[in-house]
Coordinates of C-alpha atoms and ligand atoms in Angstrom, one line a residue:
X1245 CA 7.4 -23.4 -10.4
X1246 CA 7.4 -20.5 -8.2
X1247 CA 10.0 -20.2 -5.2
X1248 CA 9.4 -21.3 -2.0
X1249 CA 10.7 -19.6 1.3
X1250 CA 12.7 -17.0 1.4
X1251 CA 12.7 -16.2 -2.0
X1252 CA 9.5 -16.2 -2.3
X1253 CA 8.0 -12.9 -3.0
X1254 CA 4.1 -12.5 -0.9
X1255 CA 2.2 -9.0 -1.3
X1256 CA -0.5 -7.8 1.5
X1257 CA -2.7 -5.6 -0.3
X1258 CA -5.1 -3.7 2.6
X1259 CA -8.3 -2.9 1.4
X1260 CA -11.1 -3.0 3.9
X1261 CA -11.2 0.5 4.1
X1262 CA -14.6 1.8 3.6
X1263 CA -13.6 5.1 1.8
X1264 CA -14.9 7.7 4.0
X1265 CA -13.4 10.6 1.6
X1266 CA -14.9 9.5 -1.1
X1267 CA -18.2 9.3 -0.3
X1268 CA -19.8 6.2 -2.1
X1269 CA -21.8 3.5 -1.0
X1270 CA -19.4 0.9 -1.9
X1271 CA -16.1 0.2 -0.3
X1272 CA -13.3 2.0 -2.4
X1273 CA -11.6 -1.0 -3.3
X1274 CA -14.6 -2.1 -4.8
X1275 CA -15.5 0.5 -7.1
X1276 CA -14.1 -0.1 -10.9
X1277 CA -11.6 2.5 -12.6
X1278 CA -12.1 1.8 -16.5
X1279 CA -14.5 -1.2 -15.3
X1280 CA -12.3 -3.1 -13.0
X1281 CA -12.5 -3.0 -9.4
X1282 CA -9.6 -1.2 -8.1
X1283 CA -8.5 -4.4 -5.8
X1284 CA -8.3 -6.1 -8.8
X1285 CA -6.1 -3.5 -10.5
X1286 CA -3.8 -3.4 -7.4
X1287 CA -3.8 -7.4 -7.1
X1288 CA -2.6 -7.2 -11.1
X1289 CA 0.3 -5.0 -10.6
X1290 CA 1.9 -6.9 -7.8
X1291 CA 1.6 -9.9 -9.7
X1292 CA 2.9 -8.3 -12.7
X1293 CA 5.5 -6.9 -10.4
X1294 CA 7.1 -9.9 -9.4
X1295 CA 4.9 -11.0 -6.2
X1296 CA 4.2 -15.0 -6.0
X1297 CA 1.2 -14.6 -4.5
X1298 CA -1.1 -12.0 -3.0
X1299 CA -2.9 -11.6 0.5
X1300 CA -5.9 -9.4 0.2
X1301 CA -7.6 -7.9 3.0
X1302 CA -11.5 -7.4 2.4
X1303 CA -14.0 -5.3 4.2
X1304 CA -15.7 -8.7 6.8
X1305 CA -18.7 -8.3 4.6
X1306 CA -16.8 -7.8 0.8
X1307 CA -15.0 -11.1 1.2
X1308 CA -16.7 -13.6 -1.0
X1309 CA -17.5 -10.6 -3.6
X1310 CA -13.6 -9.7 -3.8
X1311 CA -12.3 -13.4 -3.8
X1312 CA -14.6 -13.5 -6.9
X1313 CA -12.8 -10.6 -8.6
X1314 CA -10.0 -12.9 -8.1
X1315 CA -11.1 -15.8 -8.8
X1316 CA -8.8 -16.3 -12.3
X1317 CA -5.5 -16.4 -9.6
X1318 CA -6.8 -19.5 -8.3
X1319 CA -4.8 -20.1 -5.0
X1320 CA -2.1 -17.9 -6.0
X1321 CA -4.6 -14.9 -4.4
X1322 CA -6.4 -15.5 -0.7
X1323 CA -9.0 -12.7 0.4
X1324 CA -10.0 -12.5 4.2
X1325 CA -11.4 -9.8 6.3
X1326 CA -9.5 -7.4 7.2
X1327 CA -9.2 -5.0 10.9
X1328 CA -10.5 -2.0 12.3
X1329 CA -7.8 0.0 11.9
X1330 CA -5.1 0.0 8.7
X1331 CA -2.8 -1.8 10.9
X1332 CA -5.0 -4.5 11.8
X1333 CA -5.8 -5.4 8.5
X1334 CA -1.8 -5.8 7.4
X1335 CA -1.3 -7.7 10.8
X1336 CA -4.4 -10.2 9.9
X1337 CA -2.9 -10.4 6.5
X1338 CA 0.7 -11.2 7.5
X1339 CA -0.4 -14.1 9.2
X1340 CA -1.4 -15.7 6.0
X1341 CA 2.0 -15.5 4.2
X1342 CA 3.7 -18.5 5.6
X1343 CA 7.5 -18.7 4.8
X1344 CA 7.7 -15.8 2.1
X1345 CA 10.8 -14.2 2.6
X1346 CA 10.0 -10.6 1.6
X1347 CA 6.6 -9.1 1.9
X1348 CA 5.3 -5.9 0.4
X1349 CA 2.2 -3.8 1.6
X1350 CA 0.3 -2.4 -0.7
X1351 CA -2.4 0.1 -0.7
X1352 CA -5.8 -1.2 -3.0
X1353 CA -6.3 3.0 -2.9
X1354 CA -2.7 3.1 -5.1
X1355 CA -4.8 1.0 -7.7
X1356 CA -2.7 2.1 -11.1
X1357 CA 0.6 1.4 -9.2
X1358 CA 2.7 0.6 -12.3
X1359 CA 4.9 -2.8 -11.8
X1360 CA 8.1 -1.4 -12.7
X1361 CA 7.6 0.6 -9.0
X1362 CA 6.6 -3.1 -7.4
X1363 CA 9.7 -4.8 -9.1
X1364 CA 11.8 -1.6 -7.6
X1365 CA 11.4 -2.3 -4.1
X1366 CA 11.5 -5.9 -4.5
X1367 CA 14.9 -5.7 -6.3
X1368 CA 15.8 -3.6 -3.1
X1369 CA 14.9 -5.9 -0.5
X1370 CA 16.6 -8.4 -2.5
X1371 CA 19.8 -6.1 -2.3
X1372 CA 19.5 -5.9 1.5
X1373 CA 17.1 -3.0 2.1
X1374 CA 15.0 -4.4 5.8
X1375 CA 12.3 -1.7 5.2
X1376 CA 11.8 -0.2 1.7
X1377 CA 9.5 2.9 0.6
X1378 CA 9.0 4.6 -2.9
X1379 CA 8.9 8.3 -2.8
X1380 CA 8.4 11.1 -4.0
X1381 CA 9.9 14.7 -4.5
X1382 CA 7.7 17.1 -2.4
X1383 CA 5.9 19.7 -5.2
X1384 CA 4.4 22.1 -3.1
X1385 CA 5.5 25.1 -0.9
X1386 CA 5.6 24.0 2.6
X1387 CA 5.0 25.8 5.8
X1388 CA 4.5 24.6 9.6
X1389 CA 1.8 25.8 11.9
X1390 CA 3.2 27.1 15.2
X1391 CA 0.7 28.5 17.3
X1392 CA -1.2 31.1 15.3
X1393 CA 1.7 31.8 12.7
X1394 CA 2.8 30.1 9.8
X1395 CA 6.3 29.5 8.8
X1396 CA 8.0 28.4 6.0
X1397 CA 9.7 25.1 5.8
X1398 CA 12.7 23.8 3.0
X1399 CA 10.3 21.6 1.2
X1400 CA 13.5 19.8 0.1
X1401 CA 14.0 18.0 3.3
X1402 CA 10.8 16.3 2.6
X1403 CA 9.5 13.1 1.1
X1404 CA 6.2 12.0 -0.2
X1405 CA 5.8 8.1 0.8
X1406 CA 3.9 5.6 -1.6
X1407 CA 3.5 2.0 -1.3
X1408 CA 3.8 -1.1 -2.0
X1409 CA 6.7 -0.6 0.9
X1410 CA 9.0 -3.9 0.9
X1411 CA 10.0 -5.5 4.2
X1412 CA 12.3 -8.6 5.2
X1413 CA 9.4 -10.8 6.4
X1414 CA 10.7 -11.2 9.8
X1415 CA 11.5 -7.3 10.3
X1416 CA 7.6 -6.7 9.4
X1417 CA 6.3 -9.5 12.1
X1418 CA 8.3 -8.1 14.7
X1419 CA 7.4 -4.3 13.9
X1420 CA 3.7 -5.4 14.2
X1421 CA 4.5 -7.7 17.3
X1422 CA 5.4 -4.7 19.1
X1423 CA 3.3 -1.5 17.9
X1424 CA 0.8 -2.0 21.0
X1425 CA -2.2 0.6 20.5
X1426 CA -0.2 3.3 18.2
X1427 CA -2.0 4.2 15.2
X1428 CA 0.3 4.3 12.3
X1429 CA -0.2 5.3 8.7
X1430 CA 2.4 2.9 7.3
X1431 CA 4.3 0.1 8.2
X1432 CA 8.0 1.5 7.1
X1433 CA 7.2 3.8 10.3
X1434 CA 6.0 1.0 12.4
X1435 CA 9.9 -0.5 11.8
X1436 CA 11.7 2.7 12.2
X1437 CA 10.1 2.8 15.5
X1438 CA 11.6 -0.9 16.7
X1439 CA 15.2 1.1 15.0
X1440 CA 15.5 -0.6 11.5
X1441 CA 16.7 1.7 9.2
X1442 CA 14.4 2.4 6.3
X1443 CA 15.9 2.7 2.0
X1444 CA 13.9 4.8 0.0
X1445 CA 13.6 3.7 -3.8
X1446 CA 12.0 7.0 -6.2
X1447 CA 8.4 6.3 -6.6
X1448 CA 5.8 7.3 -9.4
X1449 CA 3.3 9.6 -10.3
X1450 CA 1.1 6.8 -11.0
X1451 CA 1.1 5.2 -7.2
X1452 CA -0.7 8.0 -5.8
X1453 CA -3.7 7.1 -3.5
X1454 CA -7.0 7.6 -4.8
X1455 CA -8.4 9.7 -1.8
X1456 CA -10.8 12.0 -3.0
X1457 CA -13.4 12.3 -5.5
X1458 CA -11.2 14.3 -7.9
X1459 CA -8.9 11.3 -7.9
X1460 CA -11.1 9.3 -8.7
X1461 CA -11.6 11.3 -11.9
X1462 CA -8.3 11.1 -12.9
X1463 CA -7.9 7.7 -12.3
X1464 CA -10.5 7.2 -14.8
X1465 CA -9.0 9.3 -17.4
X1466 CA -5.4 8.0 -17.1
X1467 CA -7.0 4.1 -16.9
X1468 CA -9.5 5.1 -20.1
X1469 CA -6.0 6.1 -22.1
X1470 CA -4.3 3.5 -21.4
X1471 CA -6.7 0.4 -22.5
Ligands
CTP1407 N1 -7.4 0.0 4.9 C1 -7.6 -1.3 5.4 N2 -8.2 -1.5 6.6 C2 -8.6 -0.5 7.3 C3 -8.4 0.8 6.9 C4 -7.8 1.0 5.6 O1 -7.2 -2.3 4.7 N3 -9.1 -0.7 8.5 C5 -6.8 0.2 3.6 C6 -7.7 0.9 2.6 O2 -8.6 -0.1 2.0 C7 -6.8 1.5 1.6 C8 -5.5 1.7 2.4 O3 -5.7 1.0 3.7 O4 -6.5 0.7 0.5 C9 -5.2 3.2 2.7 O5 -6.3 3.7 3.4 P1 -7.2 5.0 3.0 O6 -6.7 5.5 1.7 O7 -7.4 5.8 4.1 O8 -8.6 4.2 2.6 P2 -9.9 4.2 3.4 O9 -9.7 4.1 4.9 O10 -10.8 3.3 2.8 O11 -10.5 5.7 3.1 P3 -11.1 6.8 4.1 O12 -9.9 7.0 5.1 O13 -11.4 8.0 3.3 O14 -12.3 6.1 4.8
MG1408 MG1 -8.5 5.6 6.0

């Protein structure tokens, strides 16, 4: 039997994005790395990460086509449509996860996320962490743009954040209760901004968001290894 309530583990993975960036006909989630659709690859990891279930949200017109990638989960796995904006599409979602205790959100773009990373910030919600994010070590010279000079930043005061990010259930409904029109690019920010503090686990090379077409190609390559 898998828990029930508050142990109960529920992932949100947002993927109604169209994939602007990328430049394909097909949403991103839907194209396949290796042959599988990268929804379904994202879907897999969370499982395999610890989640009980997973919430997926689908571009409105993607919806049957992705619940059939899933179809093997059976009701362990619900796709609807998703929102306009990122945010909408984790809000819609989070309305479908009932009594689940902790919640992740997880980007379908992060497609070869490997599960150790989902157990991570699962284990650290568990431990007490409200808001959890993986990250990263910045690799990269930085430097800010003031004006029309550039100057040089210590890249060691900054992080690189991944998903899936790992929330208290509760803490995400009341982050997105209160966001208003913002845009935000996560939803660890979206809770800072209502003052929870937000844990940081390390991430992984292997969660990075497949963007660009050049990440595509290595996506390929590293999923093409592996199998
Ligand atoms: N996403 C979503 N709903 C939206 C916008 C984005 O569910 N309205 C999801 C995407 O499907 C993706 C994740 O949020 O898995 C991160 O977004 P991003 O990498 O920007 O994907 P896209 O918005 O699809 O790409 P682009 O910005 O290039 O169009
Ligand atoms: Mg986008």
């Amino acid at each position: 039997m898998s828990p029930r309530g508050k142990d109960e583990v529920a992932a949100i993975v947002v993927a109604a994005g169209s994939g602007v960036r990328l430049g394909r006909e097909v949403p991103k989630a839907a194209i396949e790395i290796a042959g599988v659709p990268m929804v379904a690859r994202a879907v897999q990891a969370m499982m395999a990460g610890g989640a009980d279930r997973v919430v997926v949200a689908a571009p409105e017109a993607w919806v049957d086509r992705f619940a059939a990638f899933m179809a093997g989960y059976g009701d362990r796995v619900k796709v609807i449509a998703g929102g306009v904006m990122r945010q909408d599409s984790v809000r819609l979602a989070l309305a479908q996860v009932g009594g689940a205790g902790i919640v992740l959100v997880h980007d379908a773009a992060r497609a070869l996320v490997p599960p150790f990373v989902v157990d991570r910030v699962i284990e650290a919600v568990r431990d007490g962490g409200r808001a959890v994010i993986p990250v990263m070590p910045q690799v990269d010279s930085l430097r800010r743009i003031r004006r029309n000079v550039t100057v040089s930043v210590d890249r060691s005061t900054f992080l690189r954040v991944q998903t899936p990010q790992g929330f208290e259930t509760e803490v995400l409904r009341k982050a997105h209760a209160t966001s208003g029109d913002k845009e935000y690019t996560d939803d660890a920010t979206m809770c800072e901004a209502i003052d929870v503090a937000v844990t940081t686990v390390p991430g992984d090379g292997l969660a990075f968001k497949i963007t660009e077409p050049m990440d595509l190609v290595l996506a390929e390559v590293i999923a093409r290894g592996e199998s």
